[in-house]
Amino acid sequence: MTRPIAARISLDALSENLSRVRDYAPGSGVLSVVKANAYGHGLLPVAGALSDSDGYALLDLDDALKLRASGFRQKIVLLEGFFSIDELQAISENGIDVVVHSVEQIDMLASGRLTGKINLFLKCNTGMNRLGFRPDVLSDMLCRLGNCGKIVLMTHFSSADGEEGVSRQMNAFDAATASMGFPRSLANSAALIRYPETRADWVRPGIMLYGASPFPEVKAETLGLKPAMTLVSRIIAVQEVKAGESVGYGAMFRAERPMRIGIVACGYADGYPRHAPNGTPVLVAGRLTGTMGRVSMDMLYVDITGIGSAGIGTEVVLWGAGLPVEDVAKACGTISYELLCALASRVPVTYY
Ligand SMILES: *Cc1c(COP(=O)(O)O)cnc(C)c1O
């Protein structure tokens, strides 16, 4: 037997989650966000499962070219655009759309001797203060664009998942773009679910496609989403510890009573967060229990004191089916996105 860890990815869950996006935003084109190796799920298999998308959004030109080489004809958008003039010919020849967010990019477009045109997503910074032109210069930038094909106006929200909401940014975007008459793209997962007014021409869902909730207080299930990735492993050793004994590096956990502890073949080199505290939820033989002690590079500890049937070989679910990745993330003080994206390349991935 090989080391028992694996990430099992449900292609049906991905395509069903895409159907939920269609339910929420029936009038919008869907750009499925597949950046970061499709949030850790694997670019090409995910793109295949999501082939009903109207397009894909990602970061690297190489990945965009891989999609084209694999026969994907949908729109492809580079969310950070291009970084040097050398990329423009391949972008144009392969019909790839680019986000344009800086004057430097506009200058490169104007000076590149292109044989074809490039479709642009012109990005407006309405308050995120990450990428984009401020609303008051947007129309100047439109006038300076050369060598471009179709134009979409876009912005990105800072707080669609939180209390602040989208209204301030939405108003700024509306005011800047109302008279321009181009298609528009605003919404990530949180915005397209919660704020119908943001759906517009193109929505850009990411996390919801992978079956995790974008909202801290709402379960994915409630939103009709199914987790795509289940990270599983097995118990490879059992220790009986006495009251007062400690477990693992730094003796971070100390038993107050006799306990049975399962050693699981999953560590931070697999992508499990090292800062997971004692009691981070985990499923052992389908039963909810908690981690204990500090996560090692290759192993972690789970409490199996109350699970008599658990022993060497028992299956452990770290997150996914039966244990939302959001719950694990919350216990670790992070978000589902970080855990999913951090899945290590050494973890074998299977698709079903
Ligand atoms: C990552 C990203 C998205 C997707 O966000 P989710 O919260 O995962 O839905 C959408 N738009 C842009 C610009 C992004 O960078």
CSV table of C-alpha atoms and ligand atoms in Angstrom, one decimal:
chain,number,residue,atom,x,y,z
A,1,MET,CA,0.0,0.0,0.0
A,2,THR,CA,1.2,3.5,-0.7
A,3,ARG,CA,0.9,6.4,1.8
A,4,PRO,CA,-2.9,6.6,2.3
A,5,ILE,CA,-3.5,10.4,1.8
A,6,ALA,CA,-5.6,11.5,-1.2
A,7,ALA,CA,-7.7,14.4,-2.4
A,8,ARG,CA,-10.9,13.0,-4.0
A,9,ILE,CA,-12.6,15.5,-6.3
A,10,SER,CA,-16.1,15.2,-7.5
A,11,LEU,CA,-16.6,16.4,-11.0
A,12,ASP,CA,-20.4,16.2,-10.6
A,13,ALA,CA,-20.2,18.5,-7.6
A,14,LEU,CA,-18.3,21.1,-9.7
A,15,SER,CA,-20.8,21.0,-12.5
A,16,GLU,CA,-23.8,21.1,-10.1
A,17,ASN,CA,-22.2,24.1,-8.3
A,18,LEU,CA,-22.0,25.8,-11.7
A,19,SER,CA,-25.7,25.1,-12.2
A,20,ARG,CA,-26.3,26.9,-8.9
A,21,VAL,CA,-24.4,29.9,-10.3
A,22,ARG,CA,-26.8,29.8,-13.3
A,23,ASP,CA,-29.7,29.7,-10.9
A,24,TYR,CA,-28.5,32.7,-9.0
A,25,ALA,CA,-27.5,34.7,-12.1
A,26,PRO,CA,-29.6,33.4,-14.9
A,27,GLY,CA,-29.0,36.5,-17.1
A,28,SER,CA,-25.2,36.7,-16.8
A,29,GLY,CA,-22.3,35.1,-18.6
A,30,VAL,CA,-20.3,33.0,-16.2
A,31,LEU,CA,-16.5,33.3,-16.0
A,32,SER,CA,-15.5,30.4,-13.8
A,33,VAL,CA,-12.5,31.4,-11.8
A,34,VAL,CA,-9.8,28.7,-12.0
A,35,LYS,CA,-6.8,30.6,-10.7
A,36,ALA,CA,-4.4,28.9,-8.3
A,37,ASN,CA,-4.7,25.6,-10.1
A,38,ALA,CA,-8.5,25.8,-9.8
A,39,TYR,CA,-8.3,26.6,-6.1
A,40,GLY,CA,-6.1,23.5,-5.6
A,41,HIS,CA,-8.5,21.2,-7.5
A,42,GLY,CA,-6.5,20.9,-10.8
A,43,LEU,CA,-6.9,23.2,-13.8
A,44,LEU,CA,-7.7,20.9,-16.7
A,45,PRO,CA,-10.0,18.4,-15.0
A,46,VAL,CA,-11.9,21.3,-13.4
A,47,ALA,CA,-12.1,23.2,-16.6
A,48,GLY,CA,-13.6,20.1,-18.2
A,49,ALA,CA,-16.2,19.6,-15.4
A,50,LEU,CA,-17.1,23.3,-15.8
A,51,SER,CA,-17.2,23.3,-19.6
A,52,ASP,CA,-20.7,24.8,-19.6
A,53,SER,CA,-19.0,28.0,-18.4
A,54,ASP,CA,-19.0,30.9,-20.9
A,55,GLY,CA,-15.4,31.5,-20.0
A,56,TYR,CA,-12.6,31.0,-17.5
A,57,ALA,CA,-10.6,33.5,-15.4
A,58,LEU,CA,-7.1,32.8,-14.2
A,59,LEU,CA,-3.7,34.5,-13.9
A,60,ASP,CA,-1.0,32.8,-15.9
A,61,LEU,CA,-0.7,33.1,-19.7
A,62,ASP,CA,0.9,29.6,-19.7
A,63,ASP,CA,-2.3,28.2,-18.0
A,64,ALA,CA,-4.5,30.0,-20.6
A,65,LEU,CA,-2.4,28.5,-23.4
A,66,LYS,CA,-2.8,25.0,-21.8
A,67,LEU,CA,-6.6,25.5,-21.8
A,68,ARG,CA,-6.5,26.5,-25.5
A,69,ALA,CA,-4.1,23.6,-26.3
A,70,SER,CA,-6.6,21.2,-24.6
A,71,GLY,CA,-9.4,22.5,-26.9
A,72,PHE,CA,-11.2,24.9,-24.7
A,73,ARG,CA,-12.8,27.5,-27.0
A,74,GLN,CA,-14.5,29.6,-24.3
A,75,LYS,CA,-13.5,33.1,-23.3
A,76,ILE,CA,-10.4,33.1,-21.2
A,77,VAL,CA,-9.5,36.2,-19.1
A,78,LEU,CA,-6.2,36.9,-17.4
A,79,LEU,CA,-7.2,38.6,-14.1
A,80,GLU,CA,-3.9,40.5,-13.7
A,81,GLY,CA,-3.6,41.1,-17.4
A,82,PHE,CA,-0.1,40.9,-18.9
A,83,PHE,CA,3.2,41.8,-17.4
A,84,SER,CA,5.4,42.5,-20.5
A,85,ILE,CA,5.0,43.4,-24.1
A,86,ASP,CA,6.4,40.0,-25.1
A,87,GLU,CA,3.2,38.3,-24.0
A,88,LEU,CA,0.9,40.3,-26.3
A,89,GLN,CA,1.4,38.3,-29.6
A,90,ALA,CA,0.5,35.0,-27.9
A,91,ILE,CA,-2.4,36.6,-26.2
A,92,SER,CA,-3.8,38.0,-29.4
A,93,GLU,CA,-3.2,34.9,-31.5
A,94,ASN,CA,-4.9,32.7,-28.9
A,95,GLY,CA,-7.9,35.0,-28.4
A,96,ILE,CA,-7.3,35.6,-24.8
A,97,ASP,CA,-8.9,38.5,-22.9
A,98,VAL,CA,-6.8,40.6,-20.5
A,99,VAL,CA,-7.6,42.8,-17.6
A,100,VAL,CA,-6.1,46.2,-18.0
A,101,HIS,CA,-5.5,48.0,-14.8
A,102,SER,CA,-2.4,50.2,-15.3
A,103,VAL,CA,-1.2,53.0,-17.5
A,104,GLU,CA,1.9,50.9,-18.2
A,105,GLN,CA,-0.3,48.2,-19.7
A,106,ILE,CA,-2.1,50.7,-21.9
A,107,ASP,CA,1.2,52.0,-23.1
A,108,MET,CA,2.4,48.5,-23.9
A,109,LEU,CA,-0.8,47.8,-25.9
A,110,ALA,CA,-0.3,51.0,-27.9
A,111,SER,CA,3.3,50.3,-28.7
A,112,GLY,CA,3.1,46.6,-29.4
A,113,ARG,CA,3.0,45.9,-33.2
A,114,LEU,CA,0.2,43.5,-33.1
A,115,THR,CA,-1.4,41.8,-36.1
A,116,GLY,CA,-4.7,41.2,-34.2
A,117,LYS,CA,-6.7,42.8,-31.6
A,118,ILE,CA,-7.1,42.0,-27.9
A,119,ASN,CA,-10.3,42.0,-25.9
A,120,LEU,CA,-10.0,43.9,-22.6
A,121,PHE,CA,-11.6,44.0,-19.2
A,122,LEU,CA,-10.8,47.6,-18.1
A,123,LYS,CA,-10.6,47.6,-14.4
A,124,CYS,CA,-12.0,50.3,-12.2
A,125,ASN,CA,-10.8,50.7,-8.6
A,126,THR,CA,-13.9,51.6,-6.7
A,127,GLY,CA,-12.5,51.1,-3.2
A,128,MET,CA,-10.7,47.8,-3.0
A,129,ASN,CA,-7.5,49.7,-3.7
A,130,ARG,CA,-5.7,46.8,-5.3
A,131,LEU,CA,-5.9,46.9,-9.1
A,132,GLY,CA,-7.5,49.4,-11.4
A,133,PHE,CA,-8.1,53.0,-12.4
A,134,ARG,CA,-9.9,55.4,-10.1
A,135,PRO,CA,-13.4,56.3,-11.4
A,136,ASP,CA,-12.5,59.8,-12.3
A,137,VAL,CA,-9.8,58.8,-14.8
A,138,LEU,CA,-11.7,55.8,-16.3
A,139,SER,CA,-13.0,57.7,-19.4
A,140,ASP,CA,-9.5,59.2,-20.1
A,141,MET,CA,-8.1,55.6,-20.1
A,142,LEU,CA,-10.8,54.5,-22.5
A,143,CYS,CA,-9.7,57.2,-24.9
A,144,ARG,CA,-6.1,56.1,-24.7
A,145,LEU,CA,-6.7,52.4,-25.5
A,146,GLY,CA,-5.3,51.2,-28.8
A,147,ASN,CA,-5.2,47.8,-30.5
A,148,CYS,CA,-8.2,46.6,-28.6
A,149,GLY,CA,-11.2,44.6,-29.5
A,150,LYS,CA,-14.2,44.3,-27.3
A,151,ILE,CA,-14.3,46.1,-23.9
A,152,VAL,CA,-15.9,45.0,-20.7
A,153,LEU,CA,-15.8,47.4,-17.6
A,154,MET,CA,-15.0,45.6,-14.4
A,155,THR,CA,-14.6,46.2,-10.7
A,156,HIS,CA,-14.0,44.0,-7.6
A,157,PHE,CA,-15.6,44.3,-4.2
A,158,SER,CA,-13.8,44.3,-0.9
A,159,SER,CA,-16.6,43.4,1.4
A,160,ALA,CA,-19.3,41.5,-0.5
A,161,ASP,CA,-19.1,38.7,2.1
A,162,GLY,CA,-19.2,41.0,5.1
A,163,GLU,CA,-21.1,43.7,6.9
A,164,GLU,CA,-20.0,46.7,4.8
A,165,GLY,CA,-21.6,45.2,1.6
A,166,VAL,CA,-21.2,46.6,-1.9
A,167,SER,CA,-23.3,49.7,-2.0
A,168,ARG,CA,-20.6,52.3,-1.8
A,169,GLN,CA,-18.5,50.6,-4.5
A,170,MET,CA,-21.5,49.8,-6.6
A,171,ASN,CA,-22.5,53.5,-6.6
A,172,ALA,CA,-19.0,54.6,-7.6
A,173,PHE,CA,-18.9,52.1,-10.4
A,174,ASP,CA,-22.4,53.1,-11.6
A,175,ALA,CA,-21.5,56.7,-11.6
A,176,ALA,CA,-18.3,56.2,-13.5
A,177,THR,CA,-19.6,53.8,-16.1
A,178,ALA,CA,-23.3,54.6,-16.6
A,179,SER,CA,-22.8,56.7,-19.8
A,180,MET,CA,-20.1,54.4,-21.3
A,181,GLY,CA,-22.4,51.7,-22.7
A,182,PHE,CA,-20.1,48.7,-22.4
A,183,PRO,CA,-20.8,45.4,-20.8
A,184,ARG,CA,-19.9,45.1,-17.1
A,185,SER,CA,-18.5,42.6,-14.7
A,186,LEU,CA,-18.6,43.1,-10.9
A,187,ALA,CA,-19.5,40.0,-8.9
A,188,ASN,CA,-17.5,37.3,-7.2
A,189,SER,CA,-19.3,34.4,-5.5
A,190,ALA,CA,-20.5,36.4,-2.4
A,191,ALA,CA,-21.8,39.4,-4.5
A,192,LEU,CA,-23.6,37.3,-7.1
A,193,ILE,CA,-25.4,35.3,-4.3
A,194,ARG,CA,-26.3,38.2,-2.0
A,195,TYR,CA,-26.6,41.3,-4.3
A,196,PRO,CA,-28.6,40.7,-7.4
A,197,GLU,CA,-27.8,44.2,-8.6
A,198,THR,CA,-24.2,43.2,-9.1
A,199,ARG,CA,-24.8,40.3,-11.5
A,200,ALA,CA,-24.6,42.4,-14.7
A,201,ASP,CA,-23.2,40.9,-17.9
A,202,TRP,CA,-20.4,38.7,-16.5
A,203,VAL,CA,-20.2,37.1,-13.1
A,204,ARG,CA,-16.9,35.8,-11.8
A,205,PRO,CA,-17.6,33.0,-9.3
A,206,GLY,CA,-14.7,31.2,-7.7
A,207,ILE,CA,-15.1,29.6,-4.2
A,208,MET,CA,-18.8,28.6,-4.7
A,209,LEU,CA,-17.9,26.4,-7.7
A,210,TYR,CA,-15.7,24.4,-5.4
A,211,GLY,CA,-18.6,24.0,-3.0
A,212,ALA,CA,-17.6,26.3,-0.1
A,213,SER,CA,-19.6,29.1,1.3
A,214,PRO,CA,-18.3,32.6,0.8
A,215,PHE,CA,-20.1,33.8,3.9
A,216,PRO,CA,-18.7,33.1,7.4
A,217,GLU,CA,-22.3,32.7,8.9
A,218,VAL,CA,-24.0,30.7,6.0
A,219,LYS,CA,-23.4,27.0,5.4
A,220,ALA,CA,-22.6,25.9,1.8
A,221,GLU,CA,-25.4,23.4,2.0
A,222,THR,CA,-27.9,26.2,2.7
A,223,LEU,CA,-26.7,27.8,-0.5
A,224,GLY,CA,-27.2,24.6,-2.5
A,225,LEU,CA,-23.5,24.0,-2.9
A,226,LYS,CA,-21.6,20.7,-2.6
A,227,PRO,CA,-18.0,20.3,-1.6
A,228,ALA,CA,-15.9,19.2,-4.6
A,229,MET,CA,-12.7,18.2,-2.7
A,230,THR,CA,-12.6,15.6,0.1
A,231,LEU,CA,-9.1,15.3,1.7
A,232,VAL,CA,-8.8,11.8,3.2
A,233,SER,CA,-6.1,9.8,4.8
A,234,ARG,CA,-5.9,6.9,7.3
A,235,ILE,CA,-4.7,6.2,10.8
A,236,ILE,CA,-1.2,4.6,10.5
A,237,ALA,CA,-0.5,4.2,14.3
A,238,VAL,CA,-2.3,4.3,17.6
A,239,GLN,CA,-0.9,5.4,20.9
A,240,GLU,CA,-2.3,4.9,24.4
A,241,VAL,CA,-1.3,7.9,26.6
A,242,LYS,CA,-1.6,8.2,30.3
A,243,ALA,CA,-3.0,11.2,32.2
A,244,GLY,CA,-0.4,13.9,32.4
A,245,GLU,CA,1.5,12.8,29.2
A,246,SER,CA,1.9,15.1,26.3
A,247,VAL,CA,1.6,14.6,22.6
A,248,GLY,CA,3.8,15.8,19.7
A,249,TYR,CA,6.3,18.7,19.2
A,250,GLY,CA,6.3,21.3,21.8
A,251,ALA,CA,4.1,19.2,24.0
A,252,MET,CA,1.2,21.4,22.8
A,253,PHE,CA,-1.4,18.9,24.1
A,254,ARG,CA,-1.3,17.3,27.5
A,255,ALA,CA,-3.8,14.5,28.3
A,256,GLU,CA,-5.9,15.0,31.5
A,257,ARG,CA,-7.0,11.4,31.5
A,258,PRO,CA,-6.0,8.2,29.7
A,259,MET,CA,-6.6,8.6,25.9
A,260,ARG,CA,-6.3,6.7,22.6
A,261,ILE,CA,-4.7,8.7,19.9
A,262,GLY,CA,-4.7,8.0,16.2
A,263,ILE,CA,-1.7,9.1,14.2
A,264,VAL,CA,-2.9,10.2,10.7
A,265,ALA,CA,-0.8,10.4,7.6
A,266,CYS,CA,-1.4,14.1,6.8
A,267,GLY,CA,0.8,17.0,7.8
A,268,TYR,CA,1.6,20.5,6.9
A,269,ALA,CA,3.7,19.3,3.9
A,270,ASP,CA,0.4,18.0,2.5
A,271,GLY,CA,-1.3,21.4,2.9
A,272,TYR,CA,-2.9,20.8,6.3
A,273,PRO,CA,-2.4,24.0,8.4
A,274,ARG,CA,0.3,23.8,11.0
A,275,HIS,CA,-1.4,26.3,13.2
A,276,ALA,CA,-4.5,24.1,13.6
A,277,PRO,CA,-5.3,24.2,17.3
A,278,ASN,CA,-6.2,21.4,19.6
A,279,GLY,CA,-9.8,20.3,18.8
A,280,THR,CA,-9.8,21.3,15.1
A,281,PRO,CA,-12.7,19.2,13.7
A,282,VAL,CA,-11.9,15.9,11.9
A,283,LEU,CA,-13.9,12.8,10.9
A,284,VAL,CA,-12.7,9.4,12.0
A,285,ALA,CA,-14.7,6.5,10.7
A,286,GLY,CA,-17.4,9.0,9.9
A,287,ARG,CA,-17.5,10.4,13.5
A,288,LEU,CA,-16.7,13.9,14.4
A,289,THR,CA,-13.7,14.3,16.7
A,290,GLY,CA,-10.7,16.7,17.0
A,291,THR,CA,-7.1,17.0,16.4
A,292,MET,CA,-4.6,17.3,19.2
A,293,GLY,CA,-1.0,18.4,19.5
A,294,ARG,CA,1.0,20.3,16.9
A,295,VAL,CA,0.6,19.2,13.3
A,296,SER,CA,3.9,17.8,12.1
A,297,MET,CA,5.3,17.9,8.5
A,298,ASP,CA,3.8,14.5,7.6
A,299,MET,CA,1.4,13.5,10.4
A,300,LEU,CA,-1.1,14.8,12.8
A,301,TYR,CA,-2.9,13.4,15.9
A,302,VAL,CA,-6.6,12.8,16.5
A,303,ASP,CA,-8.5,11.8,19.6
A,304,ILE,CA,-10.0,8.4,19.1
A,305,THR,CA,-10.7,7.7,22.8
A,306,GLY,CA,-14.5,7.5,22.2
A,307,ILE,CA,-14.3,5.7,18.9
A,308,GLY,CA,-13.7,2.1,19.8
A,309,SER,CA,-13.8,0.9,16.2
A,310,ALA,CA,-10.9,3.2,15.2
A,311,GLY,CA,-7.5,1.7,14.7
A,312,ILE,CA,-4.8,1.3,12.1
A,313,GLY,CA,-6.3,1.7,8.6
A,314,THR,CA,-9.4,3.6,9.7
A,315,GLU,CA,-10.3,6.3,7.2
A,316,VAL,CA,-10.0,10.0,8.3
A,317,VAL,CA,-11.7,12.9,6.5
A,318,LEU,CA,-9.7,16.1,7.0
A,319,TRP,CA,-12.3,18.2,5.1
A,320,GLY,CA,-14.9,17.8,2.4
A,321,ALA,CA,-17.9,15.4,2.3
A,322,GLY,CA,-19.4,15.4,5.8
A,323,LEU,CA,-17.0,18.0,7.2
A,324,PRO,CA,-17.1,21.5,5.4
A,325,VAL,CA,-13.7,22.9,4.8
A,326,GLU,CA,-15.1,26.2,6.1
A,327,ASP,CA,-15.4,24.6,9.6
A,328,VAL,CA,-11.8,23.5,9.6
A,329,ALA,CA,-10.7,26.9,8.3
A,330,LYS,CA,-12.7,28.7,11.0
A,331,ALA,CA,-11.1,26.6,13.7
A,332,CYS,CA,-7.7,27.5,12.2
A,333,GLY,CA,-8.4,31.2,12.0
A,334,THR,CA,-8.3,31.3,8.2
A,335,ILE,CA,-10.7,30.9,5.2
A,336,SER,CA,-11.6,27.9,3.1
A,337,TYR,CA,-9.8,29.5,0.1
A,338,GLU,CA,-6.4,29.2,1.8
A,339,LEU,CA,-6.8,25.6,2.8
A,340,LEU,CA,-8.0,24.5,-0.7
A,341,CYS,CA,-5.3,26.4,-2.5
A,342,ALA,CA,-2.6,25.1,-0.2
A,343,LEU,CA,-3.2,21.4,-1.1
A,344,ALA,CA,0.4,20.2,-1.7
A,345,SER,CA,1.5,18.7,-5.0
A,346,ARG,CA,2.6,15.6,-3.2
A,347,VAL,CA,-1.0,14.7,-2.4
A,348,PRO,CA,-2.4,12.3,-5.1
A,349,VAL,CA,-5.6,13.6,-6.6
A,350,THR,CA,-8.3,11.4,-7.9
A,351,TYR,CA,-11.4,12.5,-9.8
A,352,TYR,CA,-14.8,10.7,-9.7
B,1,LIG,C1,-10.5,35.4,-7.2
B,1,LIG,C2,-11.3,36.4,-7.9
B,1,LIG,C3,-12.7,36.2,-8.0
B,1,LIG,C4,-13.4,35.0,-7.4
B,1,LIG,O1,-13.7,35.3,-6.1
B,1,LIG,P1,-14.5,34.2,-5.1
B,1,LIG,O2,-14.6,34.9,-3.9
B,1,LIG,O3,-13.7,33.0,-5.1
B,1,LIG,O4,-15.8,34.0,-5.8
B,1,LIG,C5,-13.4,37.1,-8.8
B,1,LIG,N1,-12.9,38.2,-9.3
B,1,LIG,C6,-11.6,38.5,-9.1
B,1,LIG,C7,-11.0,39.7,-9.7
B,1,LIG,C8,-10.8,37.6,-8.4
B,1,LIG,O5,-9.5,37.9,-8.2
